[in-house]
PDB file of C-alpha atoms in Angstrom:
ATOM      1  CA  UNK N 221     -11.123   0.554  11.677  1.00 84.00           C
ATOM      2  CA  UNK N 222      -9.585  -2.153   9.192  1.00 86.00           C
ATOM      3  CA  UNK N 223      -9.394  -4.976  11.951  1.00 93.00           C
ATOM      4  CA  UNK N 224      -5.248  -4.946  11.512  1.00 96.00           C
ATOM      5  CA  UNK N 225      -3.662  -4.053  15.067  1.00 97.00           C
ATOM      6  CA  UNK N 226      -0.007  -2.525  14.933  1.00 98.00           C
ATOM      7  CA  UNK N 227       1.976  -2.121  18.008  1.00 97.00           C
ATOM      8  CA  UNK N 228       3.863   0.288  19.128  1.00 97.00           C
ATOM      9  CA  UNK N 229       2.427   3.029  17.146  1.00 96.00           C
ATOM     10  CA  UNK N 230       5.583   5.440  17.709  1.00 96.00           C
ATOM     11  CA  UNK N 231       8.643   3.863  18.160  1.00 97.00           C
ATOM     12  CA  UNK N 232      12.265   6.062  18.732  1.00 97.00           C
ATOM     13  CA  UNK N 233      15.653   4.311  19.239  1.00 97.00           C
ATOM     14  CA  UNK N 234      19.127   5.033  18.300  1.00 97.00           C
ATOM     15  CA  UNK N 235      21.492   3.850  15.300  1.00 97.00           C
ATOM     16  CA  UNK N 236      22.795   0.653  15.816  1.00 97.00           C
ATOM     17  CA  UNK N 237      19.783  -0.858  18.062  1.00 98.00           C
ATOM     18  CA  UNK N 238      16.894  -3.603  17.480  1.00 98.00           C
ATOM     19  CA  UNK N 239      13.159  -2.959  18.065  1.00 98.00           C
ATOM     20  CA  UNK N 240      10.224  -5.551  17.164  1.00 98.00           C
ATOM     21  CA  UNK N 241       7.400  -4.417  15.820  1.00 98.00           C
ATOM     22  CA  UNK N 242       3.682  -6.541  16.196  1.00 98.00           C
ATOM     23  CA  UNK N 243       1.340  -6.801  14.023  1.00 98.00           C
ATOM     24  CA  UNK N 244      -2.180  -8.600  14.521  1.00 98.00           C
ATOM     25  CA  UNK N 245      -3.969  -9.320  10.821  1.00 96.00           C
ATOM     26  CA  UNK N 246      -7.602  -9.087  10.409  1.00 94.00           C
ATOM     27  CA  UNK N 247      -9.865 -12.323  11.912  1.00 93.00           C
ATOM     28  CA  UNK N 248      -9.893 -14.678   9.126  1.00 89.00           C
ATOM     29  CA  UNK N 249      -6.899 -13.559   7.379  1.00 91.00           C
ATOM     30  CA  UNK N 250      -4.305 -15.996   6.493  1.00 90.00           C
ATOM     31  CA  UNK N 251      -1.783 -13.430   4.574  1.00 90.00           C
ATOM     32  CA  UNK N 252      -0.008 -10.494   5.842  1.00 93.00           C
ATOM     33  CA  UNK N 253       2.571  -7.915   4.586  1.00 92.00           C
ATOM     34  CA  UNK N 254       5.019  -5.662   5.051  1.00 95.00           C
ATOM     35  CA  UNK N 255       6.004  -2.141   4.013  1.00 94.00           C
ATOM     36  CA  UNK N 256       7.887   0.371   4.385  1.00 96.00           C
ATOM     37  CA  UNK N 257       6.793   3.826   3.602  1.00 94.00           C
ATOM     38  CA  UNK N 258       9.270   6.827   3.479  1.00 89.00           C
ATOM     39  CA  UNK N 259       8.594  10.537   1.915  1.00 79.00           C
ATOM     40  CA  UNK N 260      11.074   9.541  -0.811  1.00 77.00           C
ATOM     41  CA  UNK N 261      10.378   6.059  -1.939  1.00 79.00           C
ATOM     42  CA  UNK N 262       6.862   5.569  -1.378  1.00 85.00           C
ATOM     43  CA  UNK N 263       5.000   2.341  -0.150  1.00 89.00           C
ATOM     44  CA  UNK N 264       7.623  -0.390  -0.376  1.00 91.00           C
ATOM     45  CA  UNK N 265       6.858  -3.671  -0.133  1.00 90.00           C
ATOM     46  CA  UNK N 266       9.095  -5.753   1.889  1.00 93.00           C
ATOM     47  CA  UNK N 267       7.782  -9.236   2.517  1.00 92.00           C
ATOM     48  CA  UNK N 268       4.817 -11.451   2.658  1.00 90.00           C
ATOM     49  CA  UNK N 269       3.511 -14.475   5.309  1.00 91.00           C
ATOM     50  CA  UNK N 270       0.665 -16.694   4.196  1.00 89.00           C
ATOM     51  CA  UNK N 271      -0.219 -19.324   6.941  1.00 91.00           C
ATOM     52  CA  UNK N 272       3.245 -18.794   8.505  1.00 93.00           C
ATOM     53  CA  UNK N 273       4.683 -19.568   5.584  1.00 91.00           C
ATOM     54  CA  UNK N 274       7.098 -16.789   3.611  1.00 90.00           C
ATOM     55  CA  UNK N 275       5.577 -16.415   0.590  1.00 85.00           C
ATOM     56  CA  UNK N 276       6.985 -13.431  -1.308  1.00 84.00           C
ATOM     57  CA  UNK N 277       9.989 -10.880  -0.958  1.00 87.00           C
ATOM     58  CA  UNK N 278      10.425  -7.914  -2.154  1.00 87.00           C
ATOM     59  CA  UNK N 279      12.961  -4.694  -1.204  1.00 83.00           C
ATOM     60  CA  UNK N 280      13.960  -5.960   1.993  1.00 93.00           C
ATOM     61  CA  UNK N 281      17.298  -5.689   3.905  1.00 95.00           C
ATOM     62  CA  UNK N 282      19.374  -8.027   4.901  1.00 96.00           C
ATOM     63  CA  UNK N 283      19.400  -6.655   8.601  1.00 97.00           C
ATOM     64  CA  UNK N 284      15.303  -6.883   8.761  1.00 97.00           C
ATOM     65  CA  UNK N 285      13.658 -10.739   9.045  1.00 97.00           C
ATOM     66  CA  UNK N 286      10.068 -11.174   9.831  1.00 97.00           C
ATOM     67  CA  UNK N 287       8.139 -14.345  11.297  1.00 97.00           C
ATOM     68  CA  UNK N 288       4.245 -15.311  11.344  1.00 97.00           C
ATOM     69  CA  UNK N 289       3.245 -17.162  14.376  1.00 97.00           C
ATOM     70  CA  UNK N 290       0.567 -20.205  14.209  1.00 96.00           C
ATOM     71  CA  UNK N 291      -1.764 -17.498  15.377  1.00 95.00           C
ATOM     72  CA  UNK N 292      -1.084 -15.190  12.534  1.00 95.00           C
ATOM     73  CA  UNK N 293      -0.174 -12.841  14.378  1.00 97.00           C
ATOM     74  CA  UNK N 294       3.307 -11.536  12.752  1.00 98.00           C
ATOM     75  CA  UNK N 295       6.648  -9.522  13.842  1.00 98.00           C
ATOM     76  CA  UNK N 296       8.697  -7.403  11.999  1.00 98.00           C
ATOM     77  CA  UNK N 297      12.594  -7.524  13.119  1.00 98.00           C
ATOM     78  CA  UNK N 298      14.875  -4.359  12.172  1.00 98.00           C
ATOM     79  CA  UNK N 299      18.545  -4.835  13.278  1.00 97.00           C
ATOM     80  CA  UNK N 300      21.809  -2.508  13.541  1.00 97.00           C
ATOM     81  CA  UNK N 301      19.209   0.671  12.730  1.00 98.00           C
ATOM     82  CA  UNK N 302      20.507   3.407  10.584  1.00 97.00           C
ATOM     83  CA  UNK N 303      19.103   6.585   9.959  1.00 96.00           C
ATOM     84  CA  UNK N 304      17.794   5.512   6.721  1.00 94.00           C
ATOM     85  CA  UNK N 305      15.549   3.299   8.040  1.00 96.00           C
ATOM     86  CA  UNK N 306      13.458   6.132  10.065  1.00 96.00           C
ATOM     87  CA  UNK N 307       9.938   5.414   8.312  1.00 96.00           C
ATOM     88  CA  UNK N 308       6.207   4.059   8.318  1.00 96.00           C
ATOM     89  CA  UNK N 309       5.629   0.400   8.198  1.00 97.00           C
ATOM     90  CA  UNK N 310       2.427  -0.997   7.847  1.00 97.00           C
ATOM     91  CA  UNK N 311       1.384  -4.100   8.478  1.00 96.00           C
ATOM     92  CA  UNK N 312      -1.443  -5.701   5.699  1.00 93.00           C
ATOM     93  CA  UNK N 313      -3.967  -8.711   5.652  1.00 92.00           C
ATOM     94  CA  UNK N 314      -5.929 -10.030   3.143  1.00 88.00           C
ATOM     95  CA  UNK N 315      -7.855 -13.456   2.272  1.00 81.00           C
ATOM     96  CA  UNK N 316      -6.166 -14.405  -0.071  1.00 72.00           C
ATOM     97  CA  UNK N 317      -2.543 -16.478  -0.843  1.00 67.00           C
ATOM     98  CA  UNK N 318      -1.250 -13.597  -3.167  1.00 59.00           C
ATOM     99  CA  UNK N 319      -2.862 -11.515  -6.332  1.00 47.00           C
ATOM    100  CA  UNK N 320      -4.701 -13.184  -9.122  1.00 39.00           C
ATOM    101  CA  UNK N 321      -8.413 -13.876 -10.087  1.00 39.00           C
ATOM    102  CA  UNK N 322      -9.031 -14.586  -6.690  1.00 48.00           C
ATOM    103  CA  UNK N 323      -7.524 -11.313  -5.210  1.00 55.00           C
ATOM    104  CA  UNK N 324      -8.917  -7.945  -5.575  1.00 57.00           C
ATOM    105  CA  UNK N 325      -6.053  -6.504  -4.222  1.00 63.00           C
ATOM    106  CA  UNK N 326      -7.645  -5.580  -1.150  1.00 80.00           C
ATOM    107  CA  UNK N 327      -4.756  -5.602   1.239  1.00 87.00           C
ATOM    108  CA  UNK N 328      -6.686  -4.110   5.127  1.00 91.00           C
ATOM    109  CA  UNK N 329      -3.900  -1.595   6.119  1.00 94.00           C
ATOM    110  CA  UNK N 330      -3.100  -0.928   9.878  1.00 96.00           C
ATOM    111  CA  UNK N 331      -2.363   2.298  11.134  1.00 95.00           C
ATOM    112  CA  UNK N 332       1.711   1.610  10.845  1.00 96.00           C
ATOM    113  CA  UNK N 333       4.127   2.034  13.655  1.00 97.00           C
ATOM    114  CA  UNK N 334       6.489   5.002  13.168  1.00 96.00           C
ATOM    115  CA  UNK N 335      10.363   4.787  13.509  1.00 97.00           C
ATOM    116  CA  UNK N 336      12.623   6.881  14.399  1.00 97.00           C
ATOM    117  CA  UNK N 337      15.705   6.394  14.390  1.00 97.00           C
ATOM    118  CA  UNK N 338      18.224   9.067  15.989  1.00 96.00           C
TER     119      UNK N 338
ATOM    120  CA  UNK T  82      12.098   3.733 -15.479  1.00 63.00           C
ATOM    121  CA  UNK T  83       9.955   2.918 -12.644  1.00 72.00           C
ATOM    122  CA  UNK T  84       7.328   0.369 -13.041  1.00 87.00           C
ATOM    123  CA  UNK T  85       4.493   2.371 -12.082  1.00 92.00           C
ATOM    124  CA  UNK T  86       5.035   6.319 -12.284  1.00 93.00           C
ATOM    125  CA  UNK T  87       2.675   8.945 -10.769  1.00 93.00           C
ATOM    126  CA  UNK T  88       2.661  12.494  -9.876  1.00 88.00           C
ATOM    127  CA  UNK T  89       3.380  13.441  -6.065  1.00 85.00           C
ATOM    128  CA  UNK T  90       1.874  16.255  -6.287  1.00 86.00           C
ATOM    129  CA  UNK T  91       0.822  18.745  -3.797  1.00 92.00           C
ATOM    130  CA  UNK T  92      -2.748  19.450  -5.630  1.00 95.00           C
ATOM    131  CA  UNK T  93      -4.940  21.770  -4.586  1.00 97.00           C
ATOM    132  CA  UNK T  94      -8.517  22.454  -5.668  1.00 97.00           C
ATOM    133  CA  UNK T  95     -11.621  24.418  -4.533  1.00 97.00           C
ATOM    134  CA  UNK T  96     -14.627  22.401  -3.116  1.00 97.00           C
ATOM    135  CA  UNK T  97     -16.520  21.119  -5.653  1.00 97.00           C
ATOM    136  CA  UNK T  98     -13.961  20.945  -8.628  1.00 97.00           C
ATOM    137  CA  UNK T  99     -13.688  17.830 -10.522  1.00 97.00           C
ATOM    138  CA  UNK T 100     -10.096  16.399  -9.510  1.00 97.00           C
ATOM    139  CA  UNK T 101      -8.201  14.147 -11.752  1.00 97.00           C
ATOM    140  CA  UNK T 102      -5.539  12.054 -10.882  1.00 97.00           C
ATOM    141  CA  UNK T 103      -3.532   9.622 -13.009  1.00 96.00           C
ATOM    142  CA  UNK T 104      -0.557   6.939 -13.142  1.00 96.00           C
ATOM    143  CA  UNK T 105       1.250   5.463 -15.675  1.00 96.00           C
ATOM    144  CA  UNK T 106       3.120   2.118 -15.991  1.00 94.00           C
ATOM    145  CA  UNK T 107       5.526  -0.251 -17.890  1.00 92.00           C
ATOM    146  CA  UNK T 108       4.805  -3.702 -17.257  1.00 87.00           C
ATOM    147  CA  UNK T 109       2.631  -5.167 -19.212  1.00 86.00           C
ATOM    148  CA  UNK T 110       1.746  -7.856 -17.018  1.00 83.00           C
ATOM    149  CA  UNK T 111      -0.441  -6.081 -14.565  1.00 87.00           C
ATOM    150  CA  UNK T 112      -4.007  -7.318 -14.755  1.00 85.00           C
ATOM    151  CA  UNK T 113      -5.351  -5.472 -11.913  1.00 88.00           C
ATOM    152  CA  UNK T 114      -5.591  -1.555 -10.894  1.00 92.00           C
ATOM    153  CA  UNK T 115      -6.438  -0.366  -8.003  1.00 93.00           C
ATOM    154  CA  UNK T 116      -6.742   3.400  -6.201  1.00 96.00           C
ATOM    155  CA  UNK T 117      -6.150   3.359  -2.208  1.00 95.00           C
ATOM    156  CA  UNK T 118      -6.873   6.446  -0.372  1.00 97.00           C
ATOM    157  CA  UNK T 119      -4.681   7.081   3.030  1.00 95.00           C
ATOM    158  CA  UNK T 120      -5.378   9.596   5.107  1.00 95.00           C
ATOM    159  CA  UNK T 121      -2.818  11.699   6.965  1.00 91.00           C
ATOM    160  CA  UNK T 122      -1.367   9.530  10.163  1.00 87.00           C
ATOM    161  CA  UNK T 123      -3.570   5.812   8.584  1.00 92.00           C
ATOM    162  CA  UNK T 124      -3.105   3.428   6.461  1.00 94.00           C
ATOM    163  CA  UNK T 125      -3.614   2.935   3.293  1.00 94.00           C
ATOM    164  CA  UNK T 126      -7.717   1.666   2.175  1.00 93.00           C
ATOM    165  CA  UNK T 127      -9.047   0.403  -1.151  1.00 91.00           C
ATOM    166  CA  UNK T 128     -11.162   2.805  -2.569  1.00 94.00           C
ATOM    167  CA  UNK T 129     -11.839   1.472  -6.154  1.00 91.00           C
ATOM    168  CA  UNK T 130     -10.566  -1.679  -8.497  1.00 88.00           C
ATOM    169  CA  UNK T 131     -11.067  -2.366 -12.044  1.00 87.00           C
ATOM    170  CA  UNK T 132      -9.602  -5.114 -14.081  1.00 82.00           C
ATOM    171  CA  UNK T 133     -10.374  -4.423 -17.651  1.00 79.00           C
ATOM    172  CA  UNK T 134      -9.919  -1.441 -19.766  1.00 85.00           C
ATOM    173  CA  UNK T 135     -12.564   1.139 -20.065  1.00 88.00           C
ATOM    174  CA  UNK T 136     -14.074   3.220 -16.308  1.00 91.00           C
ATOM    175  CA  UNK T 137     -16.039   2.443 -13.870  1.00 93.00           C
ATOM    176  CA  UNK T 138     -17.925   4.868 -11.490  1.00 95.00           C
ATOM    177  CA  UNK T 139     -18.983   4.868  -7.518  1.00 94.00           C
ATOM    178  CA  UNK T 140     -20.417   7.672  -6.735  1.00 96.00           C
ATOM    179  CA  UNK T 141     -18.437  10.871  -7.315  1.00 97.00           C
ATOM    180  CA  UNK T 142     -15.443   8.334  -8.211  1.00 97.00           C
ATOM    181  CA  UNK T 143     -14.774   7.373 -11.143  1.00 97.00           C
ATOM    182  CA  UNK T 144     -11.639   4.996 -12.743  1.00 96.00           C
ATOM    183  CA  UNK T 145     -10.449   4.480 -15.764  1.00 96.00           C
ATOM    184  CA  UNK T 146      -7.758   2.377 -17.501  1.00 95.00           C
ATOM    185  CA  UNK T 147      -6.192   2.746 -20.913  1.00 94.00           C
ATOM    186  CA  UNK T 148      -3.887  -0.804 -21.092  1.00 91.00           C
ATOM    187  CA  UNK T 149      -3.326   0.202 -24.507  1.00 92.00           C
ATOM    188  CA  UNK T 150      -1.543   3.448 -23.235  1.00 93.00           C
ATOM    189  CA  UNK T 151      -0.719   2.155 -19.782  1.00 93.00           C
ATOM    190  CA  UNK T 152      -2.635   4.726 -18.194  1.00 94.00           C
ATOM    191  CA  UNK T 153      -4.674   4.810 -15.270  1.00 96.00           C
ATOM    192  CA  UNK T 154      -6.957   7.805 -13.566  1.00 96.00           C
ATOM    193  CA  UNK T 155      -9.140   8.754 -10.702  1.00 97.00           C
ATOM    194  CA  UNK T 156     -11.905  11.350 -11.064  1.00 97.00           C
ATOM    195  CA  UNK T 157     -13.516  12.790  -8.352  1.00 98.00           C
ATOM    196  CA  UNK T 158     -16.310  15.051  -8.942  1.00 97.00           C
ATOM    197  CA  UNK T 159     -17.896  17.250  -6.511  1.00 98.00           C
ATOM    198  CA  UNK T 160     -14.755  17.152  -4.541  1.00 97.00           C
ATOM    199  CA  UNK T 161     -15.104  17.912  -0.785  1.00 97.00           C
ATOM    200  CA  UNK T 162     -12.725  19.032   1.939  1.00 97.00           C
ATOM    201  CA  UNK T 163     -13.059  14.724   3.210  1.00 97.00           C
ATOM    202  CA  UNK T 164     -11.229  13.976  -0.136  1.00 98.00           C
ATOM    203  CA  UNK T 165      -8.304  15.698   0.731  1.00 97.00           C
ATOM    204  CA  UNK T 166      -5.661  12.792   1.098  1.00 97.00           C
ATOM    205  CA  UNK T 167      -2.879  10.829  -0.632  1.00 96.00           C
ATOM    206  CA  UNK T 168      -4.545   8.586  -3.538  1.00 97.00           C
ATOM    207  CA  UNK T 169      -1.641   6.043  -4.320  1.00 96.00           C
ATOM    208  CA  UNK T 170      -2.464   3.673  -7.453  1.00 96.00           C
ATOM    209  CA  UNK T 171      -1.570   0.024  -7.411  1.00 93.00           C
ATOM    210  CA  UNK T 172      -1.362  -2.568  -9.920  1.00 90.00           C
ATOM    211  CA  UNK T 173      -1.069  -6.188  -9.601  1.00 86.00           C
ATOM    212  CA  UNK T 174       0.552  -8.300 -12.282  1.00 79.00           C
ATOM    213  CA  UNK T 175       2.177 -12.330 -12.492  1.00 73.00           C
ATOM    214  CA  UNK T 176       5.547 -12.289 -11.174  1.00 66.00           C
ATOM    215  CA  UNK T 177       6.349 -16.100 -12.068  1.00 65.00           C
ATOM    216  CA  UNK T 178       6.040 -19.244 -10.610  1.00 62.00           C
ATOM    217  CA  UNK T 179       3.085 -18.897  -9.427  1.00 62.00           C
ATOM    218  CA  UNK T 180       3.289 -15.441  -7.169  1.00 65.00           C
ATOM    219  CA  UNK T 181       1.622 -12.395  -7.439  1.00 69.00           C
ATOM    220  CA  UNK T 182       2.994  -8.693  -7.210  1.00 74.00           C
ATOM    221  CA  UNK T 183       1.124  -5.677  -6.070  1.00 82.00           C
ATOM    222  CA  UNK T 184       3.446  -2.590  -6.959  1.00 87.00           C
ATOM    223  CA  UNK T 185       2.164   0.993  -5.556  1.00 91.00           C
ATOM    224  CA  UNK T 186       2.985   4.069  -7.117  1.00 93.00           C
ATOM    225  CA  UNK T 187       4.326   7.031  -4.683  1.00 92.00           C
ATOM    226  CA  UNK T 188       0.701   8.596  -4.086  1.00 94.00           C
ATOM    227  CA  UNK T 189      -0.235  11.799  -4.820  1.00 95.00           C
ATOM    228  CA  UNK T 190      -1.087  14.764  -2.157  1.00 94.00           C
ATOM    229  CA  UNK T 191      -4.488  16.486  -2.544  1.00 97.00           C
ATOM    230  CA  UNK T 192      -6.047  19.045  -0.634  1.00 97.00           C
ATOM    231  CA  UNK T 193      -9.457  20.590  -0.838  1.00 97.00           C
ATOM    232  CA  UNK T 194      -9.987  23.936  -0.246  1.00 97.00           C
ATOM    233  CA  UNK T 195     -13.419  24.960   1.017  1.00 96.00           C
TER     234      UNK T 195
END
């Protein structure tokens, strides 16, 4: 068990909807991520909260936006749903602000929440 | 070219081969290398990180990295039936003003036979 609680774990909806997904980081952990994992592209990063704060974007859509709350907990927003975006996304925490000497790289996974969209 | 390339895969191997997987990447700039092991229907977890060139071992793990080459490998030795998952490699390198950027590459399917 990494400590990082995703809700829901199985998620189907059709094009065009909205769904939320939750993500609770590890106790202590300031920083969490996003991504997006399909058969096709791999783990792909989509965006990072440190301290509510966005602190780094990567591959992600215009129609997704993401919020950390003072708790830390965080939510992942997916609007106007295609087909395309049927996928894994994990949620991530770590320590630390972002990579560097004082980051491993040790992100603590959760178990992702699976979308399908039909 | 992607910035970090590495075989999908399937591999499959009888218990107690010696399994090698490797990545290989373009951007200079990553510092750090990392191998995460996922198992099927969980996430992602570190299993090993190295910074500098040359291996270092864990057990039946071992990684090495060739910055000269851009080259990066897992060895597992002894391999068991637990080992069968998706290893993905990672990398982190300086993405400017002041951020960080950890880049997986697509993971790589292995099964153990026993």
């Amino acid at each position: 068990d990494s400590g990082v609680t995703q809700t829901p774990k199985h998620l189907i909806t059709a094009t065009g909807q909205r769904v939320t997904l939750r993500c609770s980081p590890r106790s202590g952990d300031l920083s969490v991520y996003w991504y997006q994992q399909s058969l096709d592209q791999g783990l792909q990063f989509l965006i990072q909260y440190y301290n509510g704060e966005e602190r780094a974007k990567g591959n992600i859509l215009e129609r997704f936006s993401a919020q950390q709350f003072p708790d830390l907990h965080s939510e992942l927003n997916l609007s106007s749903l295609e087909l395309g975006d049927s996928a894994l996304y994990f949620c991530a925490s770590s320590v630390a602000e972002g990579g560097g000497q004082e980051n491993t790289g040790e992100l603590f996974f959760g178990e992702g929440s699976r979308l399908t969209v039909l | 070219q992607k910035e970090v390339e590495q075989d999908p895969g399937p591999l499959s191997v009888p218990e107690g081969a010696i399994v090698s997987l490797n990545c290989t990447y373009s951007n200079s700039a990553f510092q750090y290398f990392m191998w995460y092991r996922q198992y099927s229907r969980k996430g992602p977890e570190l299993l090993m990180y190295t910074y500098s060139s040359g291996n270092k071992e864990d057990g039946r793990f071992t990684a090495q990295v060739d910055k000269s080459s851009k080259y990066i490998s897992l060895f597992i030795r002894d391999s068991q039936p637990s080992d069968s998952a998706t290893y993905l490699c990672a990398m982190i390198g300086y993405s400017g003003a002041g951020s960080y950027q950890l880049t997986f590459g697509k993971g790589t399917k292995l099964s153990v036979i026993p």
